[in-house]
Amino acid sequence: MVVEESQYPDSLDPAVTFTTPGWEIMNQVYQGLVAPNGTSETTFVPVLATNWSISSNGMNYTFYLRHNVTFSNGDPFNAYVMWFSLYRTMTMNQAPEFILGQNMATNNTATNNTFNITPTILNQINYTIANLADIQIMGNVKQSVQVVNPYELTIHLGYGYNGYLPFNQFLMTLTTPMAAAVDPIVVEANGGVVAGQTNQYMSGNAIGTGFYKISAIVPSQSITLVENQNYWGKNLPQNQLNDAISPPHIKYVAIEYKPASAIISDLKGGKAQIVEAPVTDYYTLNAIKGITVKLLPIQFGSSQNSYFVYMDQLNSSFENIDVRMAVTYAINYTGIINSVYDGHAVQWMGPVPPGFEYYNQTISGLSPYNYDPALAAQDLNKAGYRSVLPNQTVLKGIRFPTLNFLYDSDSSSQISAAQIIQQNLAAIGINVTLKGLPFPTYTSVVFGLASNSTQYPIGINFYTEDYSASIDYVSALADGCYNGTSDYCNSTVFNWSVNASTSFNDTAIAQNLTYITHAMYASYSMAWLYVPYFMSVNANDVTGMIPNTAGSGAGYFMYYNTVQFT
């Protein structure tokens, strides 16, 4: 089967990759303790664990591991390997490490110094036959990851930057690649673990316990997966299998990385069976014979890109709420959705994204910001600035300063949206200069901390999930204090976020998230724009994809093992 996408993976190391294409490969080759249960983002099935228990205070998770699991090269898996893998991710401390680092750490030397797992320790242990000294290190109960016995592991929360608090989305964080089992024998034979650094060999090679392994790589062009003939799941009886661990139906999956025009051409010619494409290509793709194109539920769009206009409140122009209100009501939201996305997007109210758990409760009593240029002009004038009403009546005041408006110059949809917003703002008397930056530079600005409030005080930003949970969006958009989240920092909102992430009571969680949504809505900190729909695109004879917002397969499903030809 041939799959075609536009972006090549950033890395093949599960401790490093932080892109959808990278996670797509990781989910086929590597495995973790648990996985999402089919289409659910709130329940989980066992993978390398057979089952687990959670302490009454939510601080300790004990996993009982499978026997007779091996990596594709035959090396054994056990609790020692899992201990190594989790500490390796945290020790390397690459971009996605924070997902684990919220609740775990490699040491607590700043407090009572009960553990300090260093690269030297990680690189010297024999994880196949551990000696007594090594077992004592790994079995220390006062650390983040504790080996109870070779097939039992306890993770103790409270050592990460969240502090000594439970985290109700902890199991979801364990479904990410950085919590996958990595072969310590392979790592140690190829440079070992180095604090704060990537491993060149692991970045270009992947050896996991999963149902596929990599058979060929053409850098920047293609990665071919082949069925793992040594896959441990083949030995399980049918009643012990689940969708996350079943052996694959298709022997080879070739994932090719091409420009959009080539992808559409290959789809027409029958060269590709599954493709990832933007929703702006919906009508083009829908016209191809033999192809099934579906708009997935809006949560799949949310998991990819939820857009908003930020107004950096460290810039004096946006300290005044009337100015922020003027910008918010000046934007023609429906016009952008229709013009840029042919109507295939929805307006939203953040920070919880549409379709995600608790969204409907959080927006109760609110309506999306509406396009009202008359009100926008009045708000701008109320702040003391010259403004223009829709009938061209000029309300006197000082001229609003011309500001740079930031957008991603690699995104055609952002380019189009920025141009419309520029026209909307100019109509009421706010002139902005459009400034596009390539995606890597753009993201370094919008997710930077309080350093660009003068150069790029306003612009389009987006959020895409780090893991499938409402609190992930809330932590970034309400508590991140980034340039591109309007430098929004509010201690009361932060406390509500803590309450929402540590409670196991659904009513309490929803209530705290509702407080946050209403507070941000009333402060006009961000003009919530839209969430484009996400599509599934496949040949008619391909089936078995199980949509899940945690999935990276073609952007919307977890695993290729369930995919088959009819």
Coordinates of C-alpha atoms in Angstrom, one line a residue:
M1 CA 0.0 0.0 0.0
V2 CA 1.3 3.5 -0.9
V3 CA 0.6 6.5 1.4
E4 CA 1.5 10.0 0.2
E5 CA 2.0 13.1 2.4
S6 CA 3.8 16.4 2.0
Q7 CA 6.2 16.5 5.0
Y8 CA 9.1 14.1 5.8
P9 CA 9.6 13.1 9.5
D10 CA 11.8 15.4 11.6
S11 CA 13.4 12.4 13.3
L12 CA 13.0 8.6 13.7
D13 CA 13.9 8.8 17.4
P14 CA 10.8 8.6 19.7
A15 CA 12.5 10.8 22.2
V16 CA 13.0 13.5 19.6
T17 CA 10.3 13.6 16.9
F18 CA 7.7 16.3 17.4
T19 CA 5.8 16.3 14.1
T20 CA 2.9 14.3 12.8
P21 CA 4.9 12.5 10.1
G22 CA 7.5 11.5 12.7
W23 CA 4.8 10.2 15.1
E24 CA 3.2 8.3 12.2
I25 CA 6.3 6.2 11.8
M26 CA 6.9 5.8 15.5
N27 CA 3.4 4.4 16.1
Q28 CA 4.0 1.6 13.7
V29 CA 7.5 0.6 14.8
Y30 CA 7.6 1.5 18.6
Q31 CA 5.1 0.7 21.3
G32 CA 4.3 2.0 24.8
L33 CA 2.5 0.7 27.8
V34 CA -1.0 1.7 26.7
A35 CA -2.9 3.1 23.7
P36 CA -6.2 4.9 23.0
N37 CA -9.1 2.5 22.9
G38 CA -10.2 2.6 19.3
T39 CA -11.8 6.0 18.6
S40 CA -11.8 7.0 22.3
E41 CA -9.6 9.7 23.7
T42 CA -10.6 9.0 27.3
T43 CA -10.3 5.2 27.6
F44 CA -7.2 3.0 27.0
V45 CA -6.2 -0.5 26.1
P46 CA -3.1 -2.4 27.1
V47 CA -0.1 -2.7 24.8
L48 CA 3.2 -3.6 26.5
A49 CA 1.3 -3.6 29.7
T50 CA -1.3 -6.3 30.3
N51 CA -3.1 -4.1 32.9
W52 CA -2.5 -1.4 35.5
S53 CA -3.7 0.1 38.7
I54 CA -3.9 3.6 40.0
S55 CA -3.5 4.6 43.7
S56 CA -6.4 6.3 45.4
N57 CA -4.6 9.6 45.4
G58 CA -3.8 9.4 41.7
M59 CA -0.1 9.7 42.3
N60 CA 1.1 6.2 41.6
Y61 CA 0.5 4.1 38.4
T62 CA 1.6 0.4 38.5
F63 CA 1.9 -1.4 35.2
Y64 CA 2.0 -5.2 34.9
L65 CA 4.0 -6.0 31.8
R66 CA 3.8 -8.6 29.1
H67 CA 6.1 -11.6 29.1
N68 CA 7.7 -12.9 25.9
V69 CA 7.8 -9.5 24.1
T70 CA 10.9 -8.8 22.0
F71 CA 12.1 -6.1 19.7
S72 CA 12.2 -6.8 16.0
N73 CA 15.9 -7.8 16.3
G74 CA 15.1 -10.4 19.0
D75 CA 16.3 -8.4 22.0
P76 CA 14.1 -8.8 25.1
F77 CA 11.6 -6.4 26.6
N78 CA 11.1 -6.1 30.4
A79 CA 10.6 -3.6 33.1
Y80 CA 14.3 -2.7 33.1
V81 CA 13.9 -1.7 29.4
M82 CA 10.9 0.4 30.2
W83 CA 12.7 2.1 33.0
F84 CA 15.6 2.9 30.7
S85 CA 13.3 4.2 27.9
L86 CA 11.4 6.7 30.1
Y87 CA 14.6 8.1 31.7
R88 CA 16.3 8.2 28.3
T89 CA 13.6 10.6 27.0
M90 CA 13.9 12.8 30.0
T91 CA 17.7 12.8 30.0
M92 CA 17.9 13.7 26.3
N93 CA 15.5 16.6 27.1
Q94 CA 14.4 17.3 23.5
A95 CA 11.4 19.4 22.5
P96 CA 8.7 16.9 23.4
E97 CA 10.2 15.9 26.8
F98 CA 7.9 18.2 28.6
I99 CA 5.0 15.8 28.0
L100 CA 6.7 13.4 30.5
G101 CA 8.4 16.2 32.4
Q102 CA 5.2 17.6 33.7
N103 CA 5.0 14.7 36.1
M104 CA 8.4 13.0 36.1
A105 CA 12.0 13.9 36.3
T106 CA 15.5 12.3 36.3
N107 CA 16.3 13.6 39.8
N108 CA 15.1 15.5 42.8
T109 CA 18.5 16.9 43.7
A110 CA 16.9 20.3 44.4
T111 CA 14.9 18.8 47.3
N112 CA 15.7 15.7 49.3
N113 CA 18.0 14.1 46.7
T114 CA 16.6 10.6 46.8
F115 CA 17.5 9.9 43.2
N116 CA 19.7 11.2 40.4
I117 CA 19.6 9.1 37.2
T118 CA 22.5 10.2 35.0
P119 CA 23.7 9.2 31.5
T120 CA 26.5 7.2 33.2
I121 CA 24.0 5.1 35.1
L122 CA 21.7 4.6 32.1
N123 CA 24.7 3.5 29.9
Q124 CA 26.3 1.1 32.3
I125 CA 23.3 -1.2 33.3
N126 CA 22.8 -4.6 31.8
Y127 CA 19.0 -4.5 31.1
T128 CA 18.8 -8.1 30.1
I129 CA 20.4 -9.6 33.3
A130 CA 20.6 -6.8 35.8
N131 CA 23.0 -7.2 38.8
L132 CA 22.1 -6.5 42.4
A133 CA 23.5 -3.0 42.4
D134 CA 21.6 -2.1 39.2
I135 CA 18.4 -3.6 40.6
Q136 CA 18.7 -1.4 43.7
I137 CA 19.0 1.7 41.6
M138 CA 16.0 0.8 39.4
G139 CA 14.0 -0.5 42.4
N140 CA 14.4 2.7 44.5
V141 CA 10.8 3.6 45.5
K142 CA 11.6 7.3 45.9
Q143 CA 12.0 8.1 42.2
S144 CA 9.8 8.8 39.2
V145 CA 10.1 5.3 37.6
Q146 CA 10.5 2.3 39.9
V147 CA 11.1 -1.3 38.8
V148 CA 9.2 -3.5 41.2
N149 CA 10.2 -6.7 39.5
P150 CA 11.3 -7.7 35.9
Y151 CA 7.6 -7.4 34.8
E152 CA 6.2 -4.8 37.1
L153 CA 6.8 -1.1 37.0
T154 CA 5.5 1.8 39.1
I155 CA 5.5 5.4 38.0
H156 CA 5.4 7.9 40.8
L157 CA 4.0 11.3 39.8
G158 CA 5.0 14.5 41.7
Y159 CA 8.7 15.0 40.6
G160 CA 8.0 17.0 37.4
Y161 CA 7.3 20.7 37.0
N162 CA 3.6 20.2 37.9
G163 CA 4.7 19.6 41.5
Y164 CA 3.3 17.1 43.9
L165 CA -0.1 16.8 42.2
P166 CA -2.0 14.1 40.3
F167 CA -2.6 14.6 36.6
N168 CA -5.8 13.2 35.2
Q169 CA -4.5 13.0 31.6
F170 CA -1.4 11.0 32.6
L171 CA -2.4 7.9 30.7
M172 CA -2.9 9.9 27.5
T173 CA 0.7 11.3 27.8
L174 CA 1.9 7.7 27.9
T175 CA 0.4 7.0 24.4
T176 CA 2.9 9.4 22.9
P177 CA 6.2 8.2 21.2
M178 CA 8.4 9.6 24.0
A179 CA 6.9 7.0 26.3
A180 CA 7.7 4.1 24.0
A181 CA 10.0 1.2 24.7
V182 CA 13.5 1.7 23.1
D183 CA 16.1 -1.1 22.9
P184 CA 18.9 -0.2 25.3
I185 CA 21.3 -2.7 23.6
V186 CA 20.9 -0.8 20.3
V187 CA 21.3 2.6 22.0
E188 CA 24.4 1.6 23.9
A189 CA 26.0 0.1 20.8
N190 CA 25.5 3.4 19.0
G191 CA 26.6 6.2 21.2
G192 CA 24.6 5.7 24.3
V193 CA 22.6 8.3 26.1
V194 CA 24.0 11.8 26.3
A195 CA 22.3 14.5 28.4
G196 CA 20.6 17.2 26.3
Q197 CA 21.7 15.7 23.0
T198 CA 20.2 13.7 20.2
N199 CA 21.6 10.4 19.0
Q200 CA 22.5 10.5 15.3
Y201 CA 22.0 6.7 14.8
M202 CA 18.6 6.6 16.5
S203 CA 17.5 9.7 14.5
G204 CA 17.9 7.7 11.3
N205 CA 17.1 4.2 12.4
A206 CA 14.1 2.7 14.3
I207 CA 14.0 -0.7 16.0
G208 CA 11.0 -1.3 18.1
T209 CA 8.6 -3.9 19.4
G210 CA 5.8 -3.0 17.0
F211 CA 4.1 -4.9 14.2
Y212 CA 6.1 -3.1 11.5
K213 CA 9.8 -2.4 11.0
I214 CA 11.5 -0.1 8.6
S215 CA 12.8 -1.9 5.4
A216 CA 14.0 1.1 3.4
I217 CA 14.6 4.8 3.7
V218 CA 15.2 7.3 0.9
P219 CA 15.9 10.5 2.9
S220 CA 13.4 13.2 2.2
Q221 CA 11.5 11.0 -0.2
S222 CA 10.1 7.8 1.3
I223 CA 10.1 5.4 4.2
T224 CA 8.9 1.8 3.6
L225 CA 7.5 -0.3 6.4
V226 CA 7.5 -4.1 6.3
E227 CA 5.7 -6.5 8.6
N228 CA 7.8 -7.5 11.6
Q229 CA 8.1 -11.3 11.2
N230 CA 9.2 -11.6 14.8
Y231 CA 6.2 -9.6 16.1
W232 CA 5.2 -10.9 19.6
G233 CA 1.5 -10.2 19.0
K234 CA 1.3 -13.1 16.5
N235 CA 1.6 -15.5 19.5
L236 CA -1.4 -14.1 21.4
P237 CA -4.8 -15.9 21.2
Q238 CA -7.5 -13.9 19.4
N239 CA -9.3 -13.0 22.7
Q240 CA -6.2 -11.2 24.0
L241 CA -5.7 -8.9 21.0
N242 CA -7.0 -5.4 20.5
D243 CA -6.7 -2.9 17.7
A244 CA -3.5 -1.5 19.0
I245 CA -1.6 -4.8 19.0
S246 CA -3.1 -7.0 16.3
P247 CA -0.8 -8.3 13.6
P248 CA -1.0 -6.3 10.4
H249 CA -3.0 -7.3 7.3
I250 CA -0.8 -5.5 4.8
K251 CA 2.9 -6.6 4.5
Y252 CA 4.3 -3.4 3.0
V253 CA 3.4 0.2 3.6
A254 CA 5.3 2.7 1.6
I255 CA 5.0 6.3 2.8
E256 CA 6.1 8.8 0.1
Y257 CA 6.6 12.5 0.6
K258 CA 5.6 14.7 -2.3
P259 CA 4.2 18.1 -3.2
A260 CA 0.5 18.5 -3.3
S261 CA 0.2 18.6 -7.1
A262 CA 2.1 15.2 -7.3
I263 CA -0.1 13.7 -4.6
I264 CA -3.3 14.6 -6.5
S265 CA -1.8 13.3 -9.7
D266 CA -0.8 10.0 -8.1
L267 CA -4.2 9.6 -6.6
K268 CA -5.8 10.1 -10.0
G269 CA -3.5 7.5 -11.5
G270 CA -4.0 4.9 -8.8
K271 CA -0.4 5.1 -7.6
A272 CA -1.5 6.1 -4.0
Q273 CA -4.2 4.5 -1.9
I274 CA -4.2 6.9 1.1
V275 CA -3.2 10.5 1.0
E276 CA -3.1 13.5 3.4
A277 CA -4.3 16.7 1.8
P278 CA -5.6 20.1 3.1
V279 CA -9.4 20.7 3.2
T280 CA -8.9 23.4 0.6
D281 CA -8.5 20.5 -1.9
Y282 CA -11.8 19.0 -1.0
Y283 CA -13.7 19.6 -4.2
T284 CA -10.7 18.7 -6.4
L285 CA -10.3 15.4 -4.5
N286 CA -14.0 14.7 -4.5
A287 CA -14.1 14.7 -8.3
I288 CA -11.6 11.8 -8.6
K289 CA -13.3 8.5 -9.4
G290 CA -12.6 5.6 -7.1
I291 CA -11.8 7.8 -4.2
T292 CA -13.6 8.2 -0.9
V293 CA -13.3 11.7 0.6
K294 CA -14.8 12.4 4.0
L295 CA -14.9 15.5 6.3
L296 CA -14.1 14.1 9.7
P297 CA -15.8 15.3 12.9
I298 CA -14.5 18.8 13.9
Q299 CA -12.2 17.4 16.7
F300 CA -9.9 16.1 14.0
G301 CA -9.5 19.6 12.6
S302 CA -8.9 20.9 16.2
S303 CA -6.2 18.3 16.7
Q304 CA -4.4 19.7 13.6
N305 CA -4.8 23.5 13.7
S306 CA -7.0 25.8 15.8
Y307 CA -6.5 29.4 14.6
F308 CA -6.7 32.8 16.4
V309 CA -5.4 36.3 16.2
Y310 CA -3.2 37.2 19.1
M311 CA -2.7 40.8 20.4
D312 CA 0.4 41.0 22.6
Q313 CA -0.5 42.8 25.7
L314 CA 3.1 43.6 26.5
N315 CA 2.7 46.1 23.6
S316 CA 1.1 49.3 24.8
S317 CA -1.3 49.3 21.8
F318 CA -3.1 46.3 23.2
E319 CA -3.1 47.1 26.9
N320 CA -6.5 48.8 26.4
I321 CA -9.3 46.3 26.2
D322 CA -11.3 48.6 23.9
V323 CA -8.5 48.2 21.3
R324 CA -8.7 44.4 21.6
M325 CA -12.4 44.6 21.2
A326 CA -12.1 46.7 18.1
V327 CA -9.8 44.2 16.5
T328 CA -12.1 41.3 17.5
Y329 CA -15.2 42.8 16.0
A330 CA -13.5 44.1 12.9
I331 CA -12.7 40.6 11.6
N332 CA -15.1 39.1 9.1
Y333 CA -14.9 35.5 10.4
T334 CA -17.5 34.0 8.1
G335 CA -16.0 35.8 5.1
I336 CA -12.6 34.2 5.8
I337 CA -14.1 30.8 6.3
N338 CA -16.0 31.0 3.0
S339 CA -13.2 32.6 1.0
V340 CA -10.2 30.6 2.2
Y341 CA -11.9 27.3 3.1
D342 CA -15.0 27.2 0.9
G343 CA -17.0 27.0 4.1
H344 CA -15.1 23.9 5.4
A345 CA -14.2 25.4 8.8
V346 CA -16.0 26.4 12.0
Q347 CA -15.6 29.4 14.2
W348 CA -14.7 28.6 17.7
M349 CA -14.3 29.9 21.3
G350 CA -11.1 28.7 23.1
P351 CA -9.0 27.6 24.7
V352 CA -10.7 24.2 24.7
P353 CA -11.0 23.2 21.0
P354 CA -14.2 22.2 19.2
G355 CA -15.1 18.6 19.5
F356 CA -12.8 17.9 22.4
E357 CA -14.1 16.8 25.8
Y358 CA -15.8 19.5 27.8
Y359 CA -16.0 22.0 24.8
N360 CA -19.8 22.3 24.8
Q361 CA -19.9 22.8 28.5
T362 CA -17.2 25.5 28.5
I363 CA -19.0 27.7 25.8
S364 CA -22.4 27.5 27.4
G365 CA -24.0 31.0 27.4
L366 CA -21.5 32.4 24.9
S367 CA -21.7 33.2 21.2
P368 CA -18.8 33.3 18.8
Y369 CA -17.4 36.8 18.3
N370 CA -19.3 38.4 15.4
Y371 CA -18.3 40.7 12.6
D372 CA -19.5 44.2 13.6
P373 CA -17.4 46.9 12.0
A374 CA -19.6 49.7 13.4
L375 CA -19.0 48.4 17.0
A376 CA -15.4 47.9 16.2
A377 CA -15.0 51.5 15.1
Q378 CA -16.8 52.8 18.2
D379 CA -14.6 50.6 20.4
L380 CA -11.4 52.0 18.7
N381 CA -12.6 55.5 19.1
K382 CA -13.5 54.9 22.8
A383 CA -9.8 54.0 23.3
G384 CA -9.0 57.5 22.0
Y385 CA -8.1 56.6 18.4
R386 CA -9.4 57.9 15.1
S387 CA -11.8 55.4 13.5
V388 CA -14.1 55.0 10.5
L389 CA -17.7 53.8 10.6
P390 CA -19.1 51.6 7.8
N391 CA -20.9 54.7 6.3
Q392 CA -17.4 56.4 6.1
T393 CA -18.1 58.8 9.0
V394 CA -14.8 59.6 10.7
L395 CA -14.7 59.6 14.5
K396 CA -11.9 61.9 15.6
G397 CA -8.9 60.9 17.6
I398 CA -5.2 60.2 17.3
R399 CA -4.2 57.8 14.6
F400 CA -3.6 54.2 15.6
P401 CA 0.1 53.3 15.1
T402 CA 0.9 51.1 12.1
L403 CA 1.9 47.6 13.4
N404 CA 3.5 44.5 11.9
F405 CA 1.0 41.7 11.4
L406 CA 2.7 38.3 11.6
Y407 CA 1.7 35.1 9.6
D408 CA 3.3 31.9 8.4
S409 CA 4.5 32.5 4.9
D410 CA 4.7 28.8 4.2
S411 CA 0.9 28.5 4.7
S412 CA -1.3 29.5 1.7
S413 CA -4.3 29.7 3.9
Q414 CA -2.6 32.0 6.4
I415 CA -1.5 34.2 3.6
S416 CA -5.0 34.6 2.4
A417 CA -6.5 35.0 5.8
A418 CA -3.9 37.7 6.7
Q419 CA -4.8 39.7 3.6
I420 CA -8.5 39.7 4.5
I421 CA -7.8 40.6 8.1
Q422 CA -5.6 43.5 6.9
Q423 CA -8.5 44.8 4.9
N424 CA -10.9 44.4 7.7
L425 CA -8.7 46.3 10.1
A426 CA -8.0 49.1 7.6
A427 CA -11.7 49.6 7.2
I428 CA -12.0 50.8 10.8
G429 CA -8.8 52.8 10.9
I430 CA -6.1 50.2 12.0
N431 CA -3.3 49.8 9.5
V432 CA -1.1 46.8 9.7
T433 CA 1.9 45.8 7.6
L434 CA 1.8 42.1 6.7
K435 CA 5.0 40.3 7.7
G436 CA 5.4 36.7 6.7
L437 CA 8.1 34.4 8.2
P438 CA 9.0 30.9 7.2
F439 CA 7.4 28.3 9.4
P440 CA 10.4 27.5 11.7
T441 CA 11.1 31.2 12.3
Y442 CA 7.4 32.0 12.6
T443 CA 6.9 29.4 15.4
S444 CA 10.0 30.6 17.2
V445 CA 8.4 34.0 17.5
V446 CA 4.8 33.0 18.3
F447 CA 5.9 30.4 20.9
G448 CA 8.7 32.6 22.2
L449 CA 8.5 34.2 25.6
A450 CA 8.0 38.0 25.9
S451 CA 10.6 39.1 23.5
N452 CA 8.9 40.3 20.3
S453 CA 6.0 42.5 21.5
T454 CA 7.4 45.4 19.5
Q455 CA 8.3 43.7 16.3
Y456 CA 5.3 41.4 15.9
P457 CA 2.6 42.6 18.4
I458 CA -0.3 41.1 16.4
G459 CA -0.7 38.2 14.0
I460 CA -2.3 34.8 13.3
N461 CA -1.3 31.9 15.5
F462 CA -2.5 28.4 15.8
Y463 CA -2.3 25.5 18.2
T464 CA -2.0 21.8 17.3
E465 CA -2.2 19.1 20.0
D466 CA 0.9 17.7 21.8
Y467 CA -1.4 15.0 23.1
S468 CA -5.1 14.5 22.8
A469 CA -6.5 16.3 25.9
S470 CA -8.3 19.6 26.4
I471 CA -5.9 20.5 29.2
D472 CA -3.0 20.5 26.6
Y473 CA -4.7 23.4 24.8
V474 CA -5.5 25.2 28.0
S475 CA -2.0 24.9 29.3
A476 CA -0.6 26.4 26.1
L477 CA -3.1 29.1 25.3
A478 CA -4.2 30.2 28.8
D479 CA -1.1 29.6 30.8
G480 CA 1.8 29.6 28.3
C481 CA 2.5 33.4 28.4
Y482 CA 3.9 33.3 24.9
N483 CA 4.2 36.2 22.5
G484 CA 1.7 34.5 20.2
T485 CA -0.8 33.8 22.9
S486 CA -1.0 37.6 23.7
D487 CA 1.3 37.1 26.6
Y488 CA -1.8 36.1 28.5
C489 CA -0.8 35.3 32.1
N490 CA -3.4 35.3 34.8
S491 CA -2.9 33.7 38.2
T492 CA -6.5 33.0 38.8
V493 CA -6.8 31.3 35.4
F494 CA -3.7 29.3 36.2
N495 CA -5.2 28.1 39.4
W496 CA -8.4 27.0 37.5
S497 CA -6.1 25.1 35.1
V498 CA -4.4 23.3 37.9
N499 CA -7.8 22.4 39.3
A500 CA -9.0 21.1 35.9
S501 CA -5.9 18.9 35.4
T502 CA -5.8 17.4 38.9
S503 CA -9.4 16.6 39.6
F504 CA -11.0 13.3 38.7
N505 CA -14.5 14.7 39.0
D506 CA -16.0 15.5 35.6
T507 CA -18.3 18.2 37.0
A508 CA -15.3 20.0 38.7
I509 CA -13.2 19.7 35.6
A510 CA -15.9 21.1 33.3
Q511 CA -16.6 23.9 35.8
N512 CA -13.0 25.0 36.0
L513 CA -12.5 24.9 32.2
T514 CA -15.7 26.9 31.9
Y515 CA -14.3 29.6 34.2
I516 CA -11.2 29.8 32.0
T517 CA -13.2 30.1 28.7
H518 CA -15.5 32.8 30.0
A519 CA -12.6 34.8 31.5
M520 CA -10.6 34.7 28.3
Y521 CA -13.7 35.5 26.2
A522 CA -14.5 38.6 28.4
S523 CA -10.9 39.9 28.2
Y524 CA -10.7 39.8 24.4
S525 CA -7.2 38.4 24.8
M526 CA -7.4 36.6 21.5
A527 CA -9.8 36.8 18.6
W528 CA -10.7 33.1 18.1
L529 CA -10.8 32.6 14.4
Y530 CA -11.7 29.1 13.0
V531 CA -10.9 25.5 12.9
P532 CA -10.7 23.9 9.4
Y533 CA -12.1 20.5 8.9
F534 CA -9.8 17.6 8.4
M535 CA -10.3 15.0 5.6
S536 CA -9.8 11.3 5.2
V537 CA -8.8 10.5 1.6
N538 CA -8.4 6.9 0.4
A539 CA -9.1 4.6 -2.5
N540 CA -12.5 2.9 -2.3
D541 CA -10.9 -0.6 -1.8
V542 CA -9.0 0.5 1.4
T543 CA -10.7 0.1 4.7
G544 CA -9.9 -0.5 8.4
M545 CA -8.7 3.0 9.4
I546 CA -9.8 3.8 13.0
P547 CA -10.0 7.6 13.4
N548 CA -8.6 8.9 16.7
T549 CA -7.4 12.5 17.3
A550 CA -4.2 11.0 18.9
G551 CA -3.4 9.4 15.6
S552 CA -0.8 10.5 13.1
G553 CA -1.5 8.0 10.3
A554 CA -2.4 10.3 7.4
G555 CA -3.1 12.7 10.2
Y556 CA -6.1 10.9 11.7
F557 CA -5.6 7.3 12.7
M558 CA -3.1 5.6 15.0
Y559 CA -2.1 2.3 13.4
Y560 CA -1.7 0.8 9.9
N561 CA -2.1 -2.8 11.3
T562 CA -5.9 -2.6 11.0
V563 CA -5.9 -1.3 7.5
Q564 CA -6.7 -3.7 4.7
F565 CA -7.8 -4.0 1.1
T566 CA -11.4 -5.2 0.5

